[in-house]
Amino acid sequence: MSAPLTILGTGMAGLGLARQLRIRDSERRITLITADSGDDYSKPLLSTGFAKQISPEKLVGRNALQVADELRAVVRTHTRVDAIDTQAAELVLGSERLAYGELVLATGAAPRPPFDIPDSLRGRAFTINDLDDYRAFHAALTALERPGRVAILGAGLVGCEYANDLRAGGHEVVMIAPENTPLIRLLPEPLGRVLGKAFLDIGIDMKLGRMIEALQGDDAGAALTLGDGQSLKADLVLIATGLMPRIELARQAGLEVSAEGIHTDRYLRTSAPGIYALGDGACVAGLNAMYVQPLQTSAKALAATLTDTPTPVRYGAWPILVKTPACPVVALPSRRTPARWRIEGEGSDLTALAEDEEGQLIGFALTGRSVRRKVELARAAPRLLV
Ligand SMILES: Cc1cc2nc3c(=O)[nH]c(=O)nc-3n(C[C@H](O)[C@H](O)[C@H](O)COP(=O)(O)OP(=O)(O)OC[C@H]3O[C@@H](n4cnc5c(N)ncnc54)[C@H](O)[C@@H]3O)c2cc1C
């Protein structure tokens, strides 16, 4: 019997691909391998649970057994792959070797804390990039048996969403980041200021434009010192300073990688024959998207390719909906630096149009009631190709 098609990773990319494959091929042997519990959950919901008082268990759509049953696949959980032997077409798992037919790397990205977390902060400092992380953070906050004070480091998408969600869930939040306005990668400053003001209005303590000088734990909690000399106390620290694609396995196996991810072409083929990549870990034709819509498009295209219909992936324009109800935000970032931003609107309802030298719309950002323009503007923006 030939070796199964093997998918490494059961996040939205790995499971999304397996589901698309099953639609097209009911017979193919599929093995999924994951270092985590293999629970099927929607990662974007992780930053909406505190406002709605949702327990981590409620976020699980299906457990690994149910997934295996649904997909008629072998699902190996809590199993870390240590290496890929491309010559033998085998995975190395400790002392075990597992043959693969085709191999798909859907290994995602890992949090990138800007410093080593001191031992004194064990149990008080967290990153959240999967359900297990969320369970740990949720348990620590619940154990306080009172509203907590959470210091969030980072003002990107994940930091902003948790700030809004934790505050809406009744917790005290202080947000600390070196940038002067939140969501700097998605919003030009005037729109960032609108979001920052909305956060202040709901009671989030904004400490932007400041670095962390020192961070340590004591019996009472976490003690933070900022670059301007201010000292802060918090029960817990949430480090939301970005993600780095997991490239180690691929790099060691000799595949082409960079800090942007595992390199693939538009067919999601890596530089090694028979090995593909998609999701947060993949850099597809020069772009690592790290959002759901691109990985869903990739899953569909790759399922077709793996069932004898070679299909290049094209993402199109995908507006990002930031889950900050205090101030709704939608953004379609441009791959190029805009020549200028044209800003329209009043108060918190702003539209920012990113234009190139010829005045062509190449991206946009919207706040407040202006988010209603997302469909109209997404249609007007040229297709963002990979
Ligand atoms: C809080 C939060 C909110 C978000 N909100 C949105 C949103 O609103 N909209 C949006 O578009 N995107 C959002 N995103 C991004 C989106 O969720 C991700 O792009 C997507 O979930 C990534 O899925 P993935 O399958 O590529 O990676 P992951 O979900 O990271 O899955 C990686 C898998 O690989 C496995 N793995 C890794 N290494 C190994 C190994 N060596 N051996 C075995 N298994 C391994 C892991 O165990 C895991 O199963 C959000 C992200 C976060 C963190």
GROMACS .gro file of C-alpha atoms and ligand atoms in nm:
model
  439
    1MET     CA    1   0.000   0.000   0.000
    2SER     CA    2   0.136   0.345  -0.087
    3ALA     CA    3   0.214   0.592   0.192
    4PRO     CA    4  -0.066   0.835   0.287
    5LEU     CA    5  -0.089   1.198   0.195
    6THR     CA    6   0.035   1.355   0.517
    7ILE     CA    7  -0.064   1.696   0.648
    8LEU     CA    8   0.151   1.843   0.922
    9GLY     CA    9  -0.065   2.076   1.134
   10THR     CA   10  -0.434   2.076   1.227
   11GLY     CA   11  -0.493   2.451   1.239
   12MET     CA   12  -0.737   2.615   1.000
   13ALA     CA   13  -0.494   2.551   0.711
   14GLY     CA   14  -0.434   2.180   0.775
   15LEU     CA   15  -0.795   2.093   0.854
   16GLY     CA   16  -0.925   2.323   0.581
   17LEU     CA   17  -0.714   2.137   0.328
   18ALA     CA   18  -0.823   1.794   0.457
   19ARG     CA   19  -1.190   1.895   0.426
   20GLN     CA   20  -1.142   2.025   0.072
   21LEU     CA   21  -0.958   1.704  -0.020
   22ARG     CA   22  -1.240   1.489   0.111
   23ILE     CA   23  -1.490   1.680  -0.102
   24ARG     CA   24  -1.286   1.587  -0.408
   25ASP     CA   25  -1.158   1.241  -0.312
   26SER     CA   26  -1.336   1.007  -0.071
   27GLU     CA   27  -1.078   0.727  -0.101
   28ARG     CA   28  -0.737   0.886  -0.053
   29ARG     CA   29  -0.555   0.788   0.267
   30ILE     CA   30  -0.490   1.100   0.474
   31THR     CA   31  -0.284   1.132   0.792
   32LEU     CA   32  -0.285   1.452   0.997
   33ILE     CA   33  -0.017   1.511   1.259
   34THR     CA   34  -0.020   1.786   1.520
   35ALA     CA   35   0.187   1.887   1.820
   36ASP     CA   36  -0.129   2.009   1.999
   37SER     CA   37  -0.462   1.856   2.102
   38GLY     CA   38  -0.594   1.848   1.747
   39ASP     CA   39  -0.916   2.017   1.858
   40ASP     CA   40  -1.094   2.191   1.571
   41TYR     CA   41  -1.157   2.555   1.664
   42SER     CA   42  -1.176   2.892   1.495
   43LYS     CA   43  -0.865   3.085   1.595
   44PRO     CA   44  -1.021   3.429   1.531
   45LEU     CA   45  -1.273   3.354   1.809
   46LEU     CA   46  -0.989   3.338   2.065
   47SER     CA   47  -0.993   3.717   2.089
   48THR     CA   48  -1.369   3.745   2.142
   49GLY     CA   49  -1.427   3.508   2.437
   50PHE     CA   50  -1.395   3.735   2.741
   51ALA     CA   51  -1.664   3.986   2.642
   52LYS     CA   52  -1.908   3.699   2.580
   53GLN     CA   53  -1.786   3.498   2.883
   54ILE     CA   54  -1.717   3.192   2.666
   55SER     CA   55  -1.514   2.913   2.825
   56PRO     CA   56  -1.228   2.764   2.621
   57GLU     CA   57  -1.420   2.435   2.591
   58LYS     CA   58  -1.710   2.612   2.421
   59LEU     CA   59  -1.468   2.720   2.148
   60VAL     CA   60  -1.398   2.360   2.045
   61GLY     CA   61  -1.606   2.270   1.742
   62ARG     CA   62  -1.493   1.906   1.726
   63ASN     CA   63  -1.229   1.714   1.916
   64ALA     CA   64  -0.958   1.515   1.736
   65LEU     CA   65  -1.156   1.189   1.744
   66GLN     CA   66  -1.456   1.357   1.586
   67VAL     CA   67  -1.229   1.517   1.327
   68ALA     CA   68  -1.077   1.178   1.241
   69ASP     CA   69  -1.425   1.034   1.207
   70GLU     CA   70  -1.556   1.320   0.992
   71LEU     CA   71  -1.257   1.313   0.759
   72ARG     CA   72  -1.201   0.939   0.762
   73ALA     CA   73  -0.838   1.021   0.836
   74VAL     CA   74  -0.574   0.921   1.087
   75VAL     CA   75  -0.517   1.211   1.329
   76ARG     CA   76  -0.212   1.191   1.552
   77THR     CA   77  -0.225   1.443   1.836
   78HIS     CA   78   0.042   1.567   2.079
   79THR     CA   79   0.295   1.439   1.825
   80ARG     CA   80   0.585   1.662   1.731
   81VAL     CA   81   0.765   1.601   1.404
   82ASP     CA   82   1.138   1.646   1.461
   83ALA     CA   83   1.267   1.627   1.106
   84ILE     CA   84   1.181   1.555   0.744
   85ASP     CA   85   1.396   1.309   0.550
   86THR     CA   86   1.321   1.415   0.194
   87GLN     CA   87   1.543   1.143   0.041
   88ALA     CA   88   1.351   0.860   0.210
   89ALA     CA   89   1.017   1.050   0.207
   90GLU     CA   90   0.985   0.994   0.581
   91LEU     CA   91   0.903   1.202   0.885
   92VAL     CA   92   1.117   1.161   1.197
   93LEU     CA   93   0.920   1.155   1.522
   94GLY     CA   94   1.161   1.075   1.803
   95SER     CA   95   1.277   0.720   1.732
   96GLU     CA   96   0.990   0.654   1.491
   97ARG     CA   97   0.996   0.702   1.114
   98LEU     CA   98   0.678   0.754   0.918
   99ALA     CA   99   0.660   0.731   0.539
  100TYR     CA  100   0.462   0.996   0.354
  101GLY     CA  101   0.326   1.004   0.001
  102GLU     CA  102   0.285   1.375  -0.059
  103LEU     CA  103   0.361   1.600   0.238
  104VAL     CA  104   0.187   1.928   0.322
  105LEU     CA  105   0.340   2.166   0.575
  106ALA     CA  106   0.065   2.359   0.755
  107THR     CA  107   0.275   2.432   1.061
  108GLY     CA  108   0.167   2.793   1.115
  109ALA     CA  109   0.361   3.061   1.298
  110ALA     CA  110   0.490   3.101   1.653
  111PRO     CA  111   0.472   3.404   1.886
  112ARG     CA  112   0.780   3.622   1.885
  113PRO     CA  113   0.833   3.777   2.231
  114PRO     CA  114   1.096   4.055   2.208
  115PHE     CA  115   1.280   3.920   2.517
  116ASP     CA  116   1.314   3.603   2.721
  117ILE     CA  117   1.030   3.580   2.971
  118PRO     CA  118   1.190   3.587   3.319
  119ASP     CA  119   1.128   3.285   3.544
  120SER     CA  120   0.975   3.515   3.804
  121LEU     CA  121   0.688   3.574   3.559
  122ARG     CA  122   0.604   3.206   3.508
  123GLY     CA  123   0.226   3.172   3.524
  124ARG     CA  124   0.183   3.547   3.484
  125ALA     CA  125   0.314   3.618   3.132
  126PHE     CA  126   0.143   3.467   2.828
  127THR     CA  127   0.138   3.465   2.452
  128ILE     CA  128  -0.181   3.346   2.281
  129ASN     CA  129  -0.160   3.184   1.942
  130ASP     CA  130  -0.363   2.866   1.988
  131LEU     CA  131  -0.636   2.715   2.200
  132ASP     CA  132  -0.392   2.566   2.453
  133ASP     CA  133  -0.236   2.912   2.509
  134TYR     CA  134  -0.585   3.054   2.549
  135ARG     CA  135  -0.677   2.784   2.802
  136ALA     CA  136  -0.369   2.872   3.012
  137PHE     CA  137  -0.437   3.246   3.004
  138HIS     CA  138  -0.808   3.200   3.072
  139ALA     CA  139  -0.731   2.975   3.371
  140ALA     CA  140  -0.486   3.229   3.521
  141LEU     CA  141  -0.735   3.512   3.485
  142THR     CA  142  -1.022   3.305   3.625
  143ALA     CA  143  -0.806   3.198   3.922
  144LEU     CA  144  -0.789   3.561   4.038
  145GLU     CA  145  -1.163   3.536   4.123
  146ARG     CA  146  -1.197   3.910   4.055
  147PRO     CA  147  -1.149   4.137   3.755
  148GLY     CA  148  -0.780   4.127   3.668
  149ARG     CA  149  -0.538   4.398   3.562
  150VAL     CA  150  -0.375   4.287   3.239
  151ALA     CA  151  -0.079   4.460   3.076
  152ILE     CA  152  -0.084   4.400   2.700
  153LEU     CA  153   0.248   4.443   2.523
  154GLY     CA  154   0.189   4.526   2.158
  155ALA     CA  155  -0.069   4.731   1.970
  156GLY     CA  156  -0.110   4.516   1.659
  157LEU     CA  157  -0.423   4.322   1.560
  158VAL     CA  158  -0.400   4.062   1.837
  159GLY     CA  159  -0.308   4.317   2.108
  160CYS     CA  160  -0.591   4.551   2.007
  161GLU     CA  161  -0.851   4.274   1.988
  162TYR     CA  162  -0.758   4.138   2.333
  163ALA     CA  163  -0.751   4.490   2.482
  164ASN     CA  164  -1.107   4.551   2.364
  165ASP     CA  165  -1.228   4.203   2.457
  166LEU     CA  166  -1.076   4.194   2.807
  167ARG     CA  167  -1.203   4.546   2.882
  168ALA     CA  168  -1.552   4.449   2.761
  169GLY     CA  169  -1.525   4.145   2.989
  170GLY     CA  170  -1.478   4.375   3.291
  171HIS     CA  171  -1.099   4.360   3.330
  172GLU     CA  172  -0.859   4.651   3.368
  173VAL     CA  173  -0.629   4.681   3.069
  174VAL     CA  174  -0.312   4.878   3.008
  175MET     CA  175  -0.170   4.870   2.654
  176ILE     CA  176   0.200   4.936   2.604
  177ALA     CA  177   0.373   4.968   2.265
  178PRO     CA  178   0.653   5.170   2.108
  179GLU     CA  179   0.432   5.306   1.827
  180ASN     CA  180   0.238   5.628   1.879
  181THR     CA  181  -0.091   5.488   1.749
  182PRO     CA  182  -0.242   5.138   1.751
  183LEU     CA  183  -0.259   4.911   1.445
  184ILE     CA  184   0.024   5.096   1.275
  185ARG     CA  185   0.056   4.829   1.001
  186LEU     CA  186  -0.307   4.864   0.899
  187LEU     CA  187  -0.405   5.223   0.981
  188PRO     CA  188  -0.248   5.559   0.891
  189GLU     CA  189  -0.200   5.776   1.202
  190PRO     CA  190  -0.526   5.977   1.190
  191LEU     CA  191  -0.729   5.652   1.190
  192GLY     CA  192  -0.501   5.498   1.453
  193ARG     CA  193  -0.572   5.800   1.673
  194VAL     CA  194  -0.946   5.738   1.633
  195LEU     CA  195  -0.902   5.379   1.753
  196GLY     CA  196  -0.674   5.492   2.039
  197LYS     CA  197  -0.934   5.746   2.153
  198ALA     CA  198  -1.211   5.483   2.142
  199PHE     CA  199  -0.993   5.260   2.363
  200LEU     CA  200  -0.937   5.548   2.608
  201ASP     CA  201  -1.313   5.614   2.611
  202ILE     CA  202  -1.388   5.258   2.724
  203GLY     CA  203  -1.125   5.285   2.997
  204ILE     CA  204  -0.817   5.122   2.848
  205ASP     CA  205  -0.500   5.280   2.985
  206MET     CA  206  -0.295   5.362   2.674
  207LYS     CA  207   0.082   5.384   2.718
  208LEU     CA  208   0.190   5.420   2.357
  209GLY     CA  209   0.521   5.558   2.231
  210ARG     CA  210   0.698   5.373   2.512
  211MET     CA  211   0.926   5.072   2.537
  212ILE     CA  212   0.947   4.824   2.822
  213GLU     CA  213   1.270   4.875   3.017
  214ALA     CA  214   1.223   4.603   3.277
  215LEU     CA  215   0.972   4.333   3.356
  216GLN     CA  216   0.967   4.099   3.653
  217GLY     CA  217   0.734   3.907   3.877
  218ASP     CA  218   0.689   3.910   4.252
  219ASP     CA  219   0.428   3.772   4.495
  220ALA     CA  220   0.190   4.053   4.412
  221GLY     CA  221   0.205   4.016   4.033
  222ALA     CA  222   0.408   4.166   3.751
  223ALA     CA  223   0.611   4.484   3.783
  224LEU     CA  224   0.681   4.677   3.462
  225THR     CA  225   0.913   4.970   3.412
  226LEU     CA  226   0.866   5.178   3.099
  227GLY     CA  227   1.125   5.369   2.900
  228ASP     CA  228   1.004   5.701   3.043
  229GLY     CA  229   1.068   5.576   3.397
  230GLN     CA  230   0.702   5.500   3.484
  231SER     CA  231   0.635   5.188   3.692
  232LEU     CA  232   0.323   4.979   3.650
  233LYS     CA  233   0.172   4.680   3.827
  234ALA     CA  234  -0.037   4.410   3.665
  235ASP     CA  235  -0.176   4.069   3.759
  236LEU     CA  236  -0.095   3.923   3.419
  237VAL     CA  237   0.104   4.021   3.112
  238LEU     CA  238  -0.012   3.935   2.762
  239ILE     CA  239   0.268   3.953   2.508
  240ALA     CA  240   0.125   4.028   2.165
  241THR     CA  241   0.432   4.136   1.976
  242GLY     CA  242   0.386   3.943   1.654
  243LEU     CA  243   0.438   3.601   1.500
  244MET     CA  244   0.720   3.433   1.314
  245PRO     CA  245   0.650   3.161   1.053
  246ARG     CA  246   0.768   2.817   1.169
  247ILE     CA  247   1.041   2.741   0.915
  248GLU     CA  248   1.283   2.525   1.114
  249LEU     CA  249   1.165   2.182   0.994
  250ALA     CA  250   1.166   2.298   0.633
  251ARG     CA  251   1.501   2.474   0.665
  252GLN     CA  252   1.668   2.165   0.816
  253ALA     CA  253   1.525   1.952   0.536
  254GLY     CA  254   1.692   2.182   0.283
  255LEU     CA  255   1.375   2.352   0.155
  256GLU     CA  256   1.392   2.713   0.043
  257VAL     CA  257   1.284   2.938   0.331
  258SER     CA  258   1.328   3.293   0.459
  259ALA     CA  259   1.205   3.496   0.754
  260GLU     CA  260   0.881   3.535   0.551
  261GLY     CA  261   0.811   3.161   0.561
  262ILE     CA  262   0.849   2.843   0.361
  263HIS     CA  263   0.875   2.951  -0.001
  264THR     CA  264   0.619   2.817  -0.247
  265ASP     CA  265   0.503   2.899  -0.595
  266ARG     CA  266   0.137   2.971  -0.674
  267TYR     CA  267   0.069   2.597  -0.679
  268LEU     CA  268   0.190   2.590  -0.315
  269ARG     CA  269   0.483   2.369  -0.420
  270THR     CA  270   0.792   2.411  -0.205
  271SER     CA  271   1.141   2.371  -0.350
  272ALA     CA  272   1.129   1.994  -0.268
  273PRO     CA  273   0.930   1.766  -0.502
  274GLY     CA  274   0.609   1.633  -0.345
  275ILE     CA  275   0.616   1.879  -0.051
  276TYR     CA  276   0.367   2.166  -0.032
  277ALA     CA  277   0.299   2.443   0.221
  278LEU     CA  278   0.008   2.674   0.307
  279GLY     CA  279  -0.120   2.889   0.593
  280ASP     CA  280   0.072   3.115   0.834
  281GLY     CA  281   0.399   2.928   0.772
  282ALA     CA  282   0.398   2.966   0.394
  283CYS     CA  283   0.534   3.247   0.183
  284VAL     CA  284   0.336   3.209  -0.138
  285ALA     CA  285   0.495   3.372  -0.443
  286GLY     CA  286   0.660   3.627  -0.215
  287LEU     CA  287   0.371   3.698   0.024
  288ASN     CA  288   0.296   3.556   0.368
  289ALA     CA  289  -0.062   3.666   0.434
  290MET     CA  290  -0.133   3.523   0.787
  291TYR     CA  291  -0.512   3.561   0.760
  292VAL     CA  292  -0.800   3.319   0.721
  293GLN     CA  293  -0.928   3.413   0.378
  294PRO     CA  294  -0.594   3.352   0.201
  295LEU     CA  295  -0.548   3.014   0.372
  296GLN     CA  296  -0.901   2.908   0.275
  297THR     CA  297  -0.832   3.004  -0.086
  298SER     CA  298  -0.504   2.812  -0.064
  299ALA     CA  299  -0.676   2.502   0.079
  300LYS     CA  300  -0.921   2.492  -0.213
  301ALA     CA  301  -0.651   2.542  -0.474
  302LEU     CA  302  -0.417   2.283  -0.320
  303ALA     CA  303  -0.694   2.024  -0.286
  304ALA     CA  304  -0.754   2.063  -0.659
  305THR     CA  305  -0.384   2.038  -0.738
  306LEU     CA  306  -0.348   1.724  -0.525
  307THR     CA  307  -0.639   1.563  -0.707
  308ASP     CA  308  -0.494   1.603  -1.055
  309THR     CA  309  -0.629   1.950  -1.137
  310PRO     CA  310  -0.325   2.179  -1.098
  311THR     CA  311  -0.466   2.511  -0.975
  312PRO     CA  312  -0.267   2.825  -0.896
  313VAL     CA  313  -0.377   3.021  -0.592
  314ARG     CA  314  -0.502   3.380  -0.632
  315TYR     CA  315  -0.610   3.561  -0.318
  316GLY     CA  316  -0.792   3.858  -0.467
  317ALA     CA  317  -0.854   4.156  -0.238
  318TRP     CA  318  -0.940   4.049   0.117
  319PRO     CA  319  -1.041   4.324   0.360
  320ILE     CA  320  -0.940   4.251   0.721
  321LEU     CA  321  -1.215   4.301   0.979
  322VAL     CA  322  -1.056   4.394   1.311
  323LYS     CA  323  -1.268   4.278   1.605
  324THR     CA  324  -1.262   4.600   1.810
  325PRO     CA  325  -1.631   4.681   1.873
  326ALA     CA  326  -1.528   5.001   2.058
  327CYS     CA  327  -1.438   5.130   1.712
  328PRO     CA  328  -1.503   4.900   1.414
  329VAL     CA  329  -1.203   4.882   1.180
  330VAL     CA  330  -1.166   4.737   0.831
  331ALA     CA  331  -0.844   4.752   0.633
  332LEU     CA  332  -0.716   4.633   0.301
  333PRO     CA  333  -0.341   4.685   0.331
  334SER     CA  334  -0.140   4.747   0.020
  335ARG     CA  335   0.165   4.539  -0.066
  336ARG     CA  336   0.337   4.860  -0.181
  337THR     CA  337   0.405   5.171   0.027
  338PRO     CA  338   0.136   5.419  -0.075
  339ALA     CA  339   0.253   5.739  -0.243
  340ARG     CA  340  -0.013   5.915  -0.034
  341TRP     CA  341  -0.313   5.856   0.189
  342ARG     CA  342  -0.632   6.050   0.107
  343ILE     CA  343  -0.839   6.085   0.423
  344GLU     CA  344  -1.210   6.165   0.421
  345GLY     CA  345  -1.485   6.178   0.682
  346GLU     CA  346  -1.544   6.326   1.025
  347GLY     CA  347  -1.509   6.234   1.390
  348SER     CA  348  -1.455   5.861   1.426
  349ASP     CA  349  -1.602   5.777   1.085
  350LEU     CA  350  -1.294   5.800   0.863
  351THR     CA  351  -1.199   5.660   0.523
  352ALA     CA  352  -0.831   5.648   0.425
  353LEU     CA  353  -0.755   5.571   0.062
  354ALA     CA  354  -0.404   5.451  -0.019
  355GLU     CA  355  -0.300   5.566  -0.365
  356ASP     CA  356   0.004   5.505  -0.585
  357GLU     CA  357   0.187   5.772  -0.787
  358GLU     CA  358  -0.081   5.756  -1.061
  359GLY     CA  359  -0.364   5.805  -0.812
  360GLN     CA  360  -0.469   5.437  -0.840
  361LEU     CA  361  -0.637   5.292  -0.532
  362ILE     CA  362  -0.402   5.027  -0.388
  363GLY     CA  363  -0.554   4.978  -0.042
  364PHE     CA  364  -0.774   5.140   0.220
  365ALA     CA  365  -0.859   5.166   0.587
  366LEU     CA  366  -1.194   5.247   0.746
  367THR     CA  367  -1.307   5.330   1.099
  368GLY     CA  368  -1.645   5.372   1.269
  369ARG     CA  369  -1.948   5.389   1.043
  370SER     CA  370  -1.722   5.415   0.737
  371VAL     CA  371  -1.666   5.037   0.756
  372ARG     CA  372  -1.987   5.014   0.554
  373ARG     CA  373  -1.780   5.113   0.249
  374LYS     CA  374  -1.573   4.793   0.258
  375VAL     CA  375  -1.748   4.607  -0.024
  376GLU     CA  376  -1.762   4.907  -0.256
  377LEU     CA  377  -1.391   4.985  -0.199
  378ALA     CA  378  -1.275   4.623  -0.215
  379ARG     CA  379  -1.435   4.603  -0.559
  380ALA     CA  380  -1.261   4.922  -0.667
  381ALA     CA  381  -0.915   4.812  -0.547
  382PRO     CA  382  -0.719   4.615  -0.807
  383ARG     CA  383  -0.683   4.244  -0.739
  384LEU     CA  384  -0.396   4.180  -0.497
  385LEU     CA  385  -0.221   3.898  -0.669
  386VAL     CA  386  -0.003   3.621  -0.550
  387LIG     C1  387  -0.614   3.592   1.849
  387LIG     C2  388  -0.616   3.583   1.698
  387LIG     C3  389  -0.720   3.637   1.626
  387LIG     C4  390  -0.722   3.630   1.488
  387LIG     N1  391  -0.825   3.685   1.419
  387LIG     C5  392  -0.829   3.678   1.284
  387LIG     C6  393  -0.938   3.734   1.210
  387LIG     O1  394  -1.031   3.792   1.267
  387LIG     N2  395  -0.938   3.720   1.075
  387LIG     C7  396  -0.836   3.657   1.008
  387LIG     O2  397  -0.841   3.647   0.885
  387LIG     N3  398  -0.731   3.604   1.075
  387LIG     C8  399  -0.726   3.613   1.211
  387LIG     N4  400  -0.619   3.559   1.279
  387LIG     C9  401  -0.516   3.484   1.201
  387LIG    C10  402  -0.566   3.343   1.167
  387LIG     O3  403  -0.634   3.288   1.276
  387LIG    C11  404  -0.445   3.256   1.125
  387LIG     O4  405  -0.399   3.309   1.002
  387LIG    C12  406  -0.478   3.108   1.105
  387LIG     O5  407  -0.554   3.056   1.211
  387LIG    C13  408  -0.348   3.028   1.089
  387LIG     O6  409  -0.376   2.891   1.073
  387LIG     P1  410  -0.262   2.785   1.038
  387LIG     O7  411  -0.333   2.654   1.024
  387LIG     O8  412  -0.177   2.833   0.929
  387LIG     O9  413  -0.166   2.781   1.168
  387LIG     P2  414  -0.188   2.728   1.324
  387LIG    O10  415  -0.327   2.750   1.361
  387LIG    O11  416  -0.081   2.795   1.396
  387LIG    O12  417  -0.163   2.573   1.312
  387LIG    C14  418  -0.034   2.519   1.310
  387LIG    C15  419  -0.041   2.369   1.334
  387LIG    O13  420   0.087   2.312   1.312
  387LIG    C16  421   0.120   2.223   1.419
  387LIG     N5  422   0.266   2.211   1.427
  387LIG    C17  423   0.360   2.307   1.417
  387LIG     N6  424   0.484   2.256   1.422
  387LIG    C18  425   0.469   2.122   1.436
  387LIG    C19  426   0.559   2.011   1.448
  387LIG     N7  427   0.691   2.026   1.443
  387LIG     N8  428   0.507   1.888   1.462
  387LIG    C20  429   0.374   1.868   1.465
  387LIG     N9  430   0.284   1.968   1.453
  387LIG    C21  431   0.331   2.093   1.439
  387LIG    C22  432   0.054   2.290   1.539
  387LIG    O14  433   0.040   2.198   1.646
  387LIG    C23  434  -0.080   2.330   1.477
  387LIG    O15  435  -0.166   2.218   1.469
  387LIG    C24  436  -0.615   3.565   1.419
  387LIG    C25  437  -0.507   3.511   1.491
  387LIG    C26  438  -0.507   3.519   1.630
  387LIG    C27  439  -0.392   3.461   1.708
   0.00000   0.00000   0.00000
